[in-house]
CSV table of C-alpha atoms in Angstrom, one decimal:
chain,number,residue,atom,x,y,z
S,23,UNK,CA,72.2,-26.9,-39.4
S,24,UNK,CA,72.7,-28.7,-42.7
S,25,UNK,CA,69.3,-27.3,-43.8
S,26,UNK,CA,70.4,-23.8,-42.9
S,27,UNK,CA,73.7,-24.1,-44.8
S,28,UNK,CA,71.9,-25.2,-48.0
S,29,UNK,CA,69.4,-22.3,-47.6
S,30,UNK,CA,72.3,-19.8,-47.4
S,31,UNK,CA,73.5,-20.9,-50.8
S,32,UNK,CA,70.1,-20.4,-52.5
S,33,UNK,CA,68.3,-17.6,-50.6
S,34,UNK,CA,69.0,-13.9,-50.1
S,35,UNK,CA,69.9,-12.9,-46.6
S,36,UNK,CA,66.6,-11.1,-45.9
S,37,UNK,CA,64.5,-14.1,-46.8
S,38,UNK,CA,66.8,-16.4,-44.9
S,39,UNK,CA,66.3,-14.4,-41.7
S,40,UNK,CA,62.5,-14.4,-42.1
S,41,UNK,CA,62.5,-18.2,-42.5
S,42,UNK,CA,64.6,-18.5,-39.3
S,43,UNK,CA,62.2,-16.3,-37.3
S,44,UNK,CA,59.2,-18.4,-38.5
S,45,UNK,CA,61.0,-21.5,-37.5
S,46,UNK,CA,61.5,-20.1,-34.0
S,47,UNK,CA,57.8,-19.1,-33.6
S,48,UNK,CA,56.7,-22.6,-34.7
S,49,UNK,CA,59.1,-24.2,-32.3
S,50,UNK,CA,57.9,-22.1,-29.4
S,51,UNK,CA,54.3,-22.8,-30.2
S,52,UNK,CA,55.0,-26.6,-30.3
S,53,UNK,CA,56.7,-26.4,-26.9
S,54,UNK,CA,53.7,-24.6,-25.3
S,55,UNK,CA,51.1,-26.9,-26.8
S,56,UNK,CA,49.7,-29.6,-24.3
S,57,UNK,CA,51.1,-33.1,-24.8
S,58,UNK,CA,49.1,-36.3,-24.8
S,59,UNK,CA,50.3,-37.0,-21.2
S,60,UNK,CA,49.5,-33.6,-19.9
S,61,UNK,CA,45.9,-32.5,-20.5
S,62,UNK,CA,45.3,-28.9,-21.4
S,63,UNK,CA,44.2,-26.5,-18.7
S,64,UNK,CA,40.6,-25.1,-18.8
S,65,UNK,CA,41.9,-21.6,-17.7
S,66,UNK,CA,41.1,-19.0,-20.3
S,67,UNK,CA,44.2,-17.4,-22.0
S,68,UNK,CA,43.9,-13.8,-23.2
S,69,UNK,CA,45.9,-12.7,-26.2
S,70,UNK,CA,46.7,-9.0,-26.7
S,71,UNK,CA,47.2,-7.8,-30.2
S,72,UNK,CA,50.6,-6.0,-30.3
S,73,UNK,CA,51.1,-2.8,-32.1
S,74,UNK,CA,53.5,-4.1,-34.7
S,75,UNK,CA,53.9,-0.7,-36.5
S,76,UNK,CA,54.7,1.2,-33.3
S,77,UNK,CA,58.5,1.9,-32.9
S,78,UNK,CA,59.8,-0.5,-30.3
S,79,UNK,CA,63.2,-0.7,-28.6
S,80,UNK,CA,65.2,-3.7,-29.7
S,81,UNK,CA,65.9,-6.5,-27.3
S,82,UNK,CA,69.4,-7.7,-26.8
S,83,UNK,CA,68.5,-10.9,-28.7
S,84,UNK,CA,67.3,-8.9,-31.7
S,85,UNK,CA,70.4,-6.7,-31.7
S,86,UNK,CA,72.6,-9.8,-31.8
S,87,UNK,CA,70.8,-11.3,-34.8
S,88,UNK,CA,71.0,-7.9,-36.6
S,89,UNK,CA,73.8,-5.8,-35.1
S,90,UNK,CA,73.6,-3.2,-37.9
S,91,UNK,CA,69.8,-2.8,-37.3
S,92,UNK,CA,69.3,-2.8,-41.1
S,93,UNK,CA,66.1,-4.8,-41.0
S,94,UNK,CA,63.7,-3.3,-38.3
S,95,UNK,CA,60.8,-5.5,-39.6
S,96,UNK,CA,62.7,-8.6,-38.6
S,97,UNK,CA,63.3,-7.1,-35.1
S,98,UNK,CA,59.5,-6.5,-34.9
S,99,UNK,CA,58.8,-10.1,-35.7
S,100,UNK,CA,61.1,-11.2,-33.0
S,101,UNK,CA,59.3,-9.0,-30.5
S,102,UNK,CA,55.9,-10.5,-31.6
S,103,UNK,CA,57.2,-13.9,-30.7
S,104,UNK,CA,58.5,-12.7,-27.3
S,105,UNK,CA,55.2,-10.9,-26.5
S,106,UNK,CA,53.1,-14.0,-27.4
S,107,UNK,CA,55.4,-16.1,-25.3
S,108,UNK,CA,55.0,-13.7,-22.4
S,109,UNK,CA,51.2,-13.7,-22.6
S,110,UNK,CA,51.1,-17.5,-22.8
S,111,UNK,CA,53.3,-18.1,-19.8
S,112,UNK,CA,52.0,-15.2,-17.5
S,113,UNK,CA,48.2,-14.9,-17.7
S,114,UNK,CA,46.8,-11.7,-16.0
S,115,UNK,CA,45.3,-12.3,-12.5
S,116,UNK,CA,41.8,-10.9,-12.0
S,117,UNK,CA,41.5,-8.1,-9.4
S,118,UNK,CA,39.6,-9.0,-6.2
S,119,UNK,CA,37.1,-6.4,-4.8
S,120,UNK,CA,37.3,-5.7,-1.1
S,121,UNK,CA,34.2,-6.8,0.7
S,122,UNK,CA,32.4,-4.3,3.0
S,123,UNK,CA,32.8,-4.9,6.7
S,124,UNK,CA,29.5,-3.9,8.5
S,125,UNK,CA,29.2,-2.9,12.1
S,126,UNK,CA,25.7,-3.3,13.6
S,127,UNK,CA,24.5,-1.0,16.4
S,128,UNK,CA,21.1,-1.7,18.0
S,129,UNK,CA,19.0,1.4,19.0
S,130,UNK,CA,18.4,1.5,22.8
S,131,UNK,CA,15.7,3.3,24.8
S,132,UNK,CA,16.5,6.9,25.1
S,133,UNK,CA,19.0,6.9,22.2
S,134,UNK,CA,19.6,9.8,19.9
S,135,UNK,CA,21.3,9.7,16.5
S,136,UNK,CA,24.4,11.2,18.0
S,137,UNK,CA,24.6,8.5,20.8
S,138,UNK,CA,24.2,5.7,18.2
S,139,UNK,CA,26.9,7.2,16.1
S,140,UNK,CA,29.3,7.5,19.0
S,141,UNK,CA,28.8,3.8,19.9
S,142,UNK,CA,29.7,3.1,16.3
S,143,UNK,CA,33.0,5.0,16.7
S,144,UNK,CA,31.9,8.2,14.9
S,145,UNK,CA,31.4,11.8,16.1
S,146,UNK,CA,28.5,14.1,16.7
S,147,UNK,CA,29.6,16.1,13.6
S,148,UNK,CA,29.2,12.9,11.5
S,149,UNK,CA,25.6,12.5,12.9
S,150,UNK,CA,24.8,16.1,12.0
S,151,UNK,CA,26.1,15.8,8.4
S,152,UNK,CA,24.1,12.6,7.9
S,153,UNK,CA,20.9,14.0,9.4
S,154,UNK,CA,21.2,17.1,7.2
S,155,UNK,CA,21.7,14.9,4.1
S,156,UNK,CA,18.6,12.7,4.7
S,157,UNK,CA,16.1,15.5,5.3
S,158,UNK,CA,13.0,14.9,3.2
S,159,UNK,CA,13.5,11.1,3.1
S,160,UNK,CA,12.4,8.3,5.3
S,161,UNK,CA,16.0,7.4,6.3
S,162,UNK,CA,16.6,8.1,10.0
S,163,UNK,CA,13.3,10.1,10.2
S,164,UNK,CA,12.5,8.1,13.3
S,165,UNK,CA,14.6,5.6,15.1
S,166,UNK,CA,13.0,3.2,17.6
S,167,UNK,CA,14.5,0.9,20.3
S,168,UNK,CA,15.3,-2.5,18.8
S,169,UNK,CA,16.0,-1.1,15.3
S,170,UNK,CA,19.4,-1.7,13.8
S,171,UNK,CA,21.8,0.8,12.2
S,172,UNK,CA,24.7,-0.8,10.2
S,173,UNK,CA,27.9,1.1,9.4
S,174,UNK,CA,30.8,0.7,7.0
S,175,UNK,CA,33.7,2.8,8.4
S,176,UNK,CA,37.2,3.1,6.9
S,177,UNK,CA,40.0,5.2,8.3
S,178,UNK,CA,37.4,6.8,10.8
S,179,UNK,CA,35.3,7.9,7.8
S,180,UNK,CA,31.7,6.8,7.3
S,181,UNK,CA,31.4,5.1,3.9
S,182,UNK,CA,28.0,3.5,4.1
S,183,UNK,CA,25.0,3.5,6.5
S,184,UNK,CA,22.0,1.2,6.4
S,185,UNK,CA,18.9,2.0,8.4
S,186,UNK,CA,16.6,-1.1,8.7
S,187,UNK,CA,13.1,0.2,9.3
S,188,UNK,CA,11.6,-3.3,9.4
S,189,UNK,CA,12.0,-6.7,7.7
S,190,UNK,CA,10.9,-5.3,4.4
S,191,UNK,CA,12.0,-1.7,4.3
S,192,UNK,CA,15.4,-0.1,4.7
S,193,UNK,CA,17.4,3.0,3.6
S,194,UNK,CA,21.0,2.9,2.4
S,195,UNK,CA,23.3,6.0,2.6
S,196,UNK,CA,26.5,6.0,0.6
S,197,UNK,CA,29.3,8.7,0.9
S,198,UNK,CA,29.9,10.7,-2.3
S,199,UNK,CA,32.0,13.7,-3.2
S,200,UNK,CA,28.9,15.8,-2.7
S,201,UNK,CA,27.9,14.3,0.6
S,202,UNK,CA,25.6,11.3,0.9
S,203,UNK,CA,23.2,9.7,-1.6
S,204,UNK,CA,20.1,8.0,-0.2
S,205,UNK,CA,18.5,4.9,-1.6
S,206,UNK,CA,15.2,3.4,-0.3
S,207,UNK,CA,15.2,-0.4,-0.5
S,208,UNK,CA,11.9,-2.4,-0.4
S,209,UNK,CA,11.8,-6.1,-0.3
S,210,UNK,CA,8.7,-7.9,-1.7
S,211,UNK,CA,7.7,-10.9,0.5
S,212,UNK,CA,6.4,-14.2,-0.9
S,213,UNK,CA,2.6,-14.6,-0.4
S,214,UNK,CA,1.1,-18.0,0.4
S,215,UNK,CA,-2.6,-18.7,0.9
S,216,UNK,CA,-3.8,-20.4,4.0
S,217,UNK,CA,-7.2,-21.8,5.1
S,218,UNK,CA,-8.6,-22.0,8.6
S,219,UNK,CA,-11.9,-23.4,9.9
S,220,UNK,CA,-13.4,-23.9,13.3
S,221,UNK,CA,-16.6,-24.1,15.4
S,222,UNK,CA,-17.7,-22.1,18.4
S,223,UNK,CA,-17.6,-24.0,21.7
S,224,UNK,CA,-16.4,-21.3,24.1
S,225,UNK,CA,-15.8,-17.9,22.4
S,226,UNK,CA,-14.6,-16.6,19.1
S,227,UNK,CA,-11.3,-15.7,20.6
S,228,UNK,CA,-10.6,-19.1,22.2
S,229,UNK,CA,-11.9,-21.2,19.4
S,230,UNK,CA,-10.3,-19.2,16.6
S,231,UNK,CA,-7.0,-19.4,18.5
S,232,UNK,CA,-7.4,-23.2,18.7
S,233,UNK,CA,-7.9,-23.2,14.9
S,234,UNK,CA,-4.4,-21.5,14.5
S,235,UNK,CA,-5.4,-17.9,14.0
S,236,UNK,CA,-3.4,-15.1,15.5
S,237,UNK,CA,-4.9,-12.4,17.7
S,238,UNK,CA,-4.6,-9.9,14.8
S,239,UNK,CA,-6.4,-12.2,12.4
S,240,UNK,CA,-9.2,-12.9,14.9
S,241,UNK,CA,-9.8,-9.2,15.4
S,242,UNK,CA,-9.9,-8.7,11.6
S,243,UNK,CA,-12.4,-11.5,11.3
S,244,UNK,CA,-14.6,-10.0,14.0
S,245,UNK,CA,-14.4,-6.6,12.3
S,246,UNK,CA,-15.6,-8.0,8.9
S,247,UNK,CA,-18.7,-9.5,10.4
S,248,UNK,CA,-19.1,-7.0,13.3
S,249,UNK,CA,-21.9,-5.1,11.6
S,250,UNK,CA,-24.1,-8.2,11.3
S,251,UNK,CA,-23.1,-10.3,14.3
S,252,UNK,CA,-22.7,-9.1,17.9
S,253,UNK,CA,-19.9,-11.5,19.1
S,254,UNK,CA,-21.0,-10.9,22.7
S,255,UNK,CA,-24.7,-11.4,22.4
S,256,UNK,CA,-25.3,-13.4,19.2
S,257,UNK,CA,-22.8,-16.3,19.3
S,258,UNK,CA,-24.1,-19.8,19.9
S,259,UNK,CA,-22.4,-23.2,20.4
S,260,UNK,CA,-22.1,-24.9,17.0
S,261,UNK,CA,-21.6,-21.6,15.0
S,262,UNK,CA,-18.8,-22.1,12.4
S,263,UNK,CA,-16.3,-20.0,10.6
S,264,UNK,CA,-14.2,-20.5,7.5
S,265,UNK,CA,-11.6,-18.1,6.0
S,266,UNK,CA,-8.9,-17.9,3.4
S,267,UNK,CA,-6.1,-15.5,4.3
S,268,UNK,CA,-2.5,-14.6,3.3
S,269,UNK,CA,0.8,-15.3,5.0
S,270,UNK,CA,4.0,-13.5,4.2
S,271,UNK,CA,7.4,-15.1,3.9
S,272,UNK,CA,10.9,-13.7,3.3
S,273,UNK,CA,13.7,-16.0,2.4
S,274,UNK,CA,11.6,-19.0,3.5
S,275,UNK,CA,10.8,-17.5,6.9
S,276,UNK,CA,7.3,-16.4,8.0
S,277,UNK,CA,7.3,-12.7,8.8
S,278,UNK,CA,3.6,-12.0,9.2
S,279,UNK,CA,0.1,-12.2,7.8
S,280,UNK,CA,-1.6,-10.4,5.0
S,281,UNK,CA,-5.3,-9.9,4.3
S,282,UNK,CA,-8.3,-12.1,4.7
S,283,UNK,CA,-9.3,-12.9,1.1
S,284,UNK,CA,-12.7,-14.5,1.8
S,285,UNK,CA,-14.6,-15.6,4.9
S,286,UNK,CA,-17.8,-17.2,6.0
S,287,UNK,CA,-19.5,-17.1,9.4
S,288,UNK,CA,-22.5,-19.4,10.1
S,289,UNK,CA,-24.4,-17.8,13.0
S,290,UNK,CA,-27.6,-19.4,14.4
S,291,UNK,CA,-28.1,-21.1,11.0
S,292,UNK,CA,-27.6,-18.1,8.9
S,293,UNK,CA,-24.6,-17.9,6.6
S,294,UNK,CA,-22.7,-14.6,6.1
S,295,UNK,CA,-20.1,-14.5,3.3
S,296,UNK,CA,-17.5,-11.7,2.8
S,297,UNK,CA,-15.2,-11.2,-0.2
S,298,UNK,CA,-12.3,-8.7,-0.3
S,299,UNK,CA,-12.2,-6.6,-3.4
S,300,UNK,CA,-9.8,-3.8,-4.5
S,301,UNK,CA,-11.3,-1.4,-7.0
S,302,UNK,CA,-9.5,0.4,-9.9
S,303,UNK,CA,-8.5,3.3,-7.6
S,304,UNK,CA,-6.8,0.9,-5.2
S,305,UNK,CA,-9.5,1.0,-2.4
S,306,UNK,CA,-10.2,-2.3,-0.7
S,307,UNK,CA,-13.3,-3.3,1.2
S,308,UNK,CA,-15.4,-6.4,1.9
S,309,UNK,CA,-18.6,-7.2,0.0
S,310,UNK,CA,-21.3,-9.9,-0.1
S,311,UNK,CA,-21.3,-12.2,-3.2
S,312,UNK,CA,-24.1,-10.0,-4.5
S,313,UNK,CA,-22.0,-6.8,-4.3
S,314,UNK,CA,-23.4,-5.2,-1.2
S,315,UNK,CA,-21.0,-3.7,1.3
S,316,UNK,CA,-20.4,-5.7,4.5
S,317,UNK,CA,-19.9,-2.4,6.1
S,318,UNK,CA,-22.8,-0.6,7.8
S,319,UNK,CA,-23.0,3.0,8.7
S,320,UNK,CA,-22.6,2.0,12.4
S,321,UNK,CA,-21.0,-0.7,14.4
S,322,UNK,CA,-23.3,-3.0,16.3
S,323,UNK,CA,-21.0,-3.0,19.4
S,324,UNK,CA,-18.5,-0.2,20.2
S,325,UNK,CA,-16.4,-2.6,22.5
S,326,UNK,CA,-14.8,-5.8,21.4
S,327,UNK,CA,-15.4,-9.1,23.3
S,328,UNK,CA,-17.2,-7.4,26.2
S,329,UNK,CA,-20.1,-8.9,28.2
S,330,UNK,CA,-23.6,-7.3,28.2
S,331,UNK,CA,-24.4,-6.6,31.8
S,332,UNK,CA,-27.6,-4.7,31.2
S,333,UNK,CA,-29.8,-4.4,28.1
S,334,UNK,CA,-32.1,-1.7,26.8
S,335,UNK,CA,-35.2,-1.9,29.1
S,336,UNK,CA,-38.3,0.2,29.7
S,337,UNK,CA,-38.1,-0.5,33.5
S,338,UNK,CA,-34.9,-1.3,35.4
S,339,UNK,CA,-33.8,-0.9,39.0
S,340,UNK,CA,-30.8,1.3,39.1
S,341,UNK,CA,-27.8,-0.5,40.7
S,342,UNK,CA,-26.6,2.6,42.5
S,343,UNK,CA,-29.7,4.7,43.1
S,344,UNK,CA,-32.0,1.8,43.7
S,345,UNK,CA,-34.7,3.6,41.7
S,346,UNK,CA,-36.8,1.9,39.1
S,347,UNK,CA,-36.7,3.7,35.8
S,348,UNK,CA,-36.0,3.1,32.1
S,349,UNK,CA,-32.6,2.0,31.0
S,350,UNK,CA,-32.1,3.8,27.7
S,351,UNK,CA,-29.0,2.1,26.5
S,352,UNK,CA,-26.8,-1.0,26.7
S,353,UNK,CA,-24.1,-1.7,29.3
S,354,UNK,CA,-21.0,-3.6,28.2
S,355,UNK,CA,-19.0,-4.9,31.2
S,356,UNK,CA,-15.3,-4.9,30.5
S,357,UNK,CA,-12.0,-4.4,32.2
S,358,UNK,CA,-10.9,-0.9,33.0
S,359,UNK,CA,-8.9,0.5,30.1
S,360,UNK,CA,-10.6,-1.5,27.4
S,361,UNK,CA,-10.7,0.7,24.2
S,362,UNK,CA,-14.1,2.2,23.2
S,363,UNK,CA,-14.6,2.8,19.5
S,364,UNK,CA,-16.8,5.3,17.7
S,365,UNK,CA,-19.8,3.5,16.3
S,366,UNK,CA,-19.8,5.6,13.1
S,367,UNK,CA,-18.3,8.5,11.3
S,368,UNK,CA,-19.1,11.8,12.9
S,369,UNK,CA,-18.1,14.8,15.0
S,370,UNK,CA,-17.6,14.9,18.8
S,371,UNK,CA,-20.1,17.4,20.2
S,372,UNK,CA,-19.5,16.6,23.9
S,373,UNK,CA,-16.4,15.5,25.7
S,374,UNK,CA,-16.2,15.8,29.5
S,375,UNK,CA,-18.1,15.1,32.7
S,376,UNK,CA,-21.9,14.8,32.4
S,377,UNK,CA,-23.7,14.1,35.6
S,378,UNK,CA,-24.3,10.3,36.3
S,379,UNK,CA,-22.6,9.4,33.0
S,380,UNK,CA,-19.3,10.5,34.5
S,381,UNK,CA,-16.7,11.0,31.7
S,382,UNK,CA,-18.7,11.0,28.6
S,383,UNK,CA,-18.4,11.5,24.8
S,384,UNK,CA,-21.3,12.2,22.4
S,385,UNK,CA,-20.8,11.9,18.7
S,386,UNK,CA,-23.1,13.5,16.1
S,387,UNK,CA,-23.6,11.3,12.9
S,388,UNK,CA,-25.3,12.6,9.7
S,389,UNK,CA,-27.5,15.2,11.3
S,390,UNK,CA,-30.2,13.1,13.0
S,391,UNK,CA,-28.3,10.3,14.8
S,392,UNK,CA,-26.2,10.7,17.9
S,393,UNK,CA,-24.4,8.1,20.0
S,394,UNK,CA,-23.4,8.5,23.7
S,395,UNK,CA,-20.5,6.7,25.6
S,396,UNK,CA,-20.6,7.0,29.4
S,397,UNK,CA,-18.6,6.0,32.5
S,398,UNK,CA,-15.2,6.3,30.7
S,399,UNK,CA,-12.1,6.0,32.7
S,400,UNK,CA,-10.3,8.4,30.4
S,401,UNK,CA,-10.4,10.0,27.0
S,402,UNK,CA,-8.2,9.3,24.0
S,403,UNK,CA,-5.4,12.0,23.7
S,404,UNK,CA,-5.4,14.3,20.8
S,405,UNK,CA,-9.2,14.6,20.5
S,406,UNK,CA,-11.5,17.4,21.7
S,407,UNK,CA,-15.0,18.8,21.2
S,408,UNK,CA,-15.3,19.5,17.5
S,409,UNK,CA,-12.9,16.7,16.4
S,410,UNK,CA,-13.9,14.5,13.5
S,411,UNK,CA,-13.8,10.8,14.1
S,412,UNK,CA,-14.2,7.8,11.8
S,413,UNK,CA,-16.0,4.6,12.5
S,414,UNK,CA,-13.8,2.3,14.6
S,415,UNK,CA,-11.6,5.1,16.0
S,416,UNK,CA,-10.8,4.8,19.7
S,417,UNK,CA,-12.4,7.7,21.6
S,418,UNK,CA,-11.8,6.6,25.2
S,419,UNK,CA,-11.4,3.7,27.6
S,420,UNK,CA,-13.8,1.7,29.8
S,421,UNK,CA,-14.1,2.9,33.5
S,422,UNK,CA,-16.7,3.4,36.2
S,423,UNK,CA,-16.9,7.2,36.6
S,424,UNK,CA,-20.2,8.7,37.5
S,425,UNK,CA,-23.0,6.5,38.9
S,426,UNK,CA,-21.5,3.1,38.1
S,427,UNK,CA,-21.2,0.0,40.3
S,428,UNK,CA,-18.3,-1.5,38.3
S,429,UNK,CA,-16.2,-0.9,35.1
S,430,UNK,CA,-18.4,-0.9,32.0
S,431,UNK,CA,-19.5,1.2,29.0
S,432,UNK,CA,-23.0,2.7,28.9
S,433,UNK,CA,-23.9,3.1,25.2
S,434,UNK,CA,-26.9,5.0,23.8
S,435,UNK,CA,-28.2,5.3,20.2
S,436,UNK,CA,-30.6,8.2,19.5
S,437,UNK,CA,-32.5,9.0,16.3
S,438,UNK,CA,-33.9,12.6,16.3
S,439,UNK,CA,-33.4,12.6,20.1
S,440,UNK,CA,-35.4,9.4,20.6
S,441,UNK,CA,-33.5,6.5,22.3
S,442,UNK,CA,-33.4,3.3,20.3
S,443,UNK,CA,-32.3,-0.2,21.4
S,444,UNK,CA,-28.6,-0.4,20.1
S,445,UNK,CA,-28.9,-4.2,19.9
S,446,UNK,CA,-31.9,-4.3,17.5
S,447,UNK,CA,-32.0,-0.9,15.7
S,448,UNK,CA,-31.8,-1.4,11.9
S,449,UNK,CA,-28.4,-0.1,10.8
S,450,UNK,CA,-28.2,1.5,7.3
S,451,UNK,CA,-25.7,-0.1,4.8
S,452,UNK,CA,-22.8,1.6,3.2
S,453,UNK,CA,-22.7,2.1,-0.5
S,454,UNK,CA,-22.6,-1.2,-2.7
S,455,UNK,CA,-20.0,-2.0,-5.3
S,456,UNK,CA,-19.8,0.8,-7.9
S,457,UNK,CA,-21.6,0.0,-11.2
S,458,UNK,CA,-18.4,0.5,-13.2
S,459,UNK,CA,-16.8,-2.2,-11.1
S,460,UNK,CA,-19.5,-4.8,-11.0
S,461,UNK,CA,-18.5,-6.9,-14.0
S,462,UNK,CA,-14.9,-7.2,-12.7
S,463,UNK,CA,-16.1,-7.8,-9.2
S,464,UNK,CA,-18.5,-10.7,-10.1
S,465,UNK,CA,-15.8,-12.4,-12.1
S,466,UNK,CA,-13.3,-12.2,-9.2
S,467,UNK,CA,-16.0,-13.2,-6.6
S,468,UNK,CA,-16.7,-16.4,-8.6
S,469,UNK,CA,-13.1,-17.4,-8.5
S,470,UNK,CA,-12.7,-16.5,-4.8
S,471,UNK,CA,-15.8,-18.5,-3.7
S,472,UNK,CA,-14.6,-21.5,-5.8
S,473,UNK,CA,-11.3,-21.3,-3.9
S,474,UNK,CA,-13.1,-21.2,-0.5
S,475,UNK,CA,-15.3,-24.1,-1.4
S,476,UNK,CA,-12.3,-26.1,-2.6
S,477,UNK,CA,-10.5,-25.6,0.7
S,478,UNK,CA,-13.6,-26.6,2.6
S,479,UNK,CA,-14.1,-29.8,0.5
S,480,UNK,CA,-10.4,-30.7,1.0
S,481,UNK,CA,-10.6,-30.3,4.7
S,482,UNK,CA,-13.8,-32.4,4.9
S,483,UNK,CA,-12.2,-35.2,2.9
S,484,UNK,CA,-9.1,-35.1,5.2
S,485,UNK,CA,-11.3,-35.3,8.3
S,486,UNK,CA,-13.2,-38.3,6.8
S,487,UNK,CA,-10.0,-40.2,6.6
């Protein structure tokens, strides 16, 4: 107070009030600063720059210090101090976003979109509006038992809908002012490389399963070498296989298998090697290290893992008629219902009953070659005489119609109408690697084979210890 009295004598009133206001601001700041005993908080403090030049109503404190309101700038300074004090003592709280609450509904056998929506608490009209909105997309195009539809519903209104197609693909619908927007979501799995190896002691299926391969991977391995090796007739004890393949993981959990990258099969002392290659157009196939296609124009056997019950012979006693005559094909004994595959690309020229052949299909290939499949239990639906088929397509199922003593496939291979032994006839190769792709292929093949050999060496070293 003594200092204030002395200042009154020497300073004009305006300057004196300014000094007093500055003193108040400094005092407030000192009070709010952290002391040595109380550490400062790490919480951020936001300062808002006040609009000093904007007209502001005077507070009661400002009116008391200047009742005549002769110095509005002083009142503004007082308000600056009050605003700073307010910001320091009352920091703004961040707004929290409300989390979506999802309701999962599992699709049951016989369900429709309407029945699923009703179980979720929605109406048939909701289902109609959604089905109209998603036309032309994959969302809700087909729903299968076991799939999940997830809903976000607020005040009986559908806000979001997720259709999970599989572990990697889903569709998300979001309500908008114009209806529903659709977003397709695809997750990319992590790919890990695996190696498997084994020897044949019983059968490819049993021994590959013992080596850790799934049924799907065994079938793919057989398909790769199926043009060169008849896995019914040609296998011997001691034959070996090695392969490098992919496994798929999502969030650390195995969700499936990918492609076979390279494979070897040692059959009766001869080594067959296959390398997967994808060309510049995105087409993938398997080739030898020299660039020849593993694929032939025809499969050696049209039935997987069957037993040859009768081979191609010039003279054979017929098991039903008892007559001795030529057997102009190969019989594959298998369970009724076993799938029968087209040996090559072509067109069906006969599909129906044909004398002693029973239910029979004949496929025309490339003008001068035909294959015949007899004693079928039934035909594959959706095909007819004149239908085009590709190599490996299922065309029917094993049975014993016609003159047959048990369930089996009778298979014939004819060239210009002349019967050939399906087990020994030389099969033409498919096209080799394209010239434009050869340099890229050989560089990739070198790396792939080195990887395969490295895996084999590691396994041998582990076995030695």
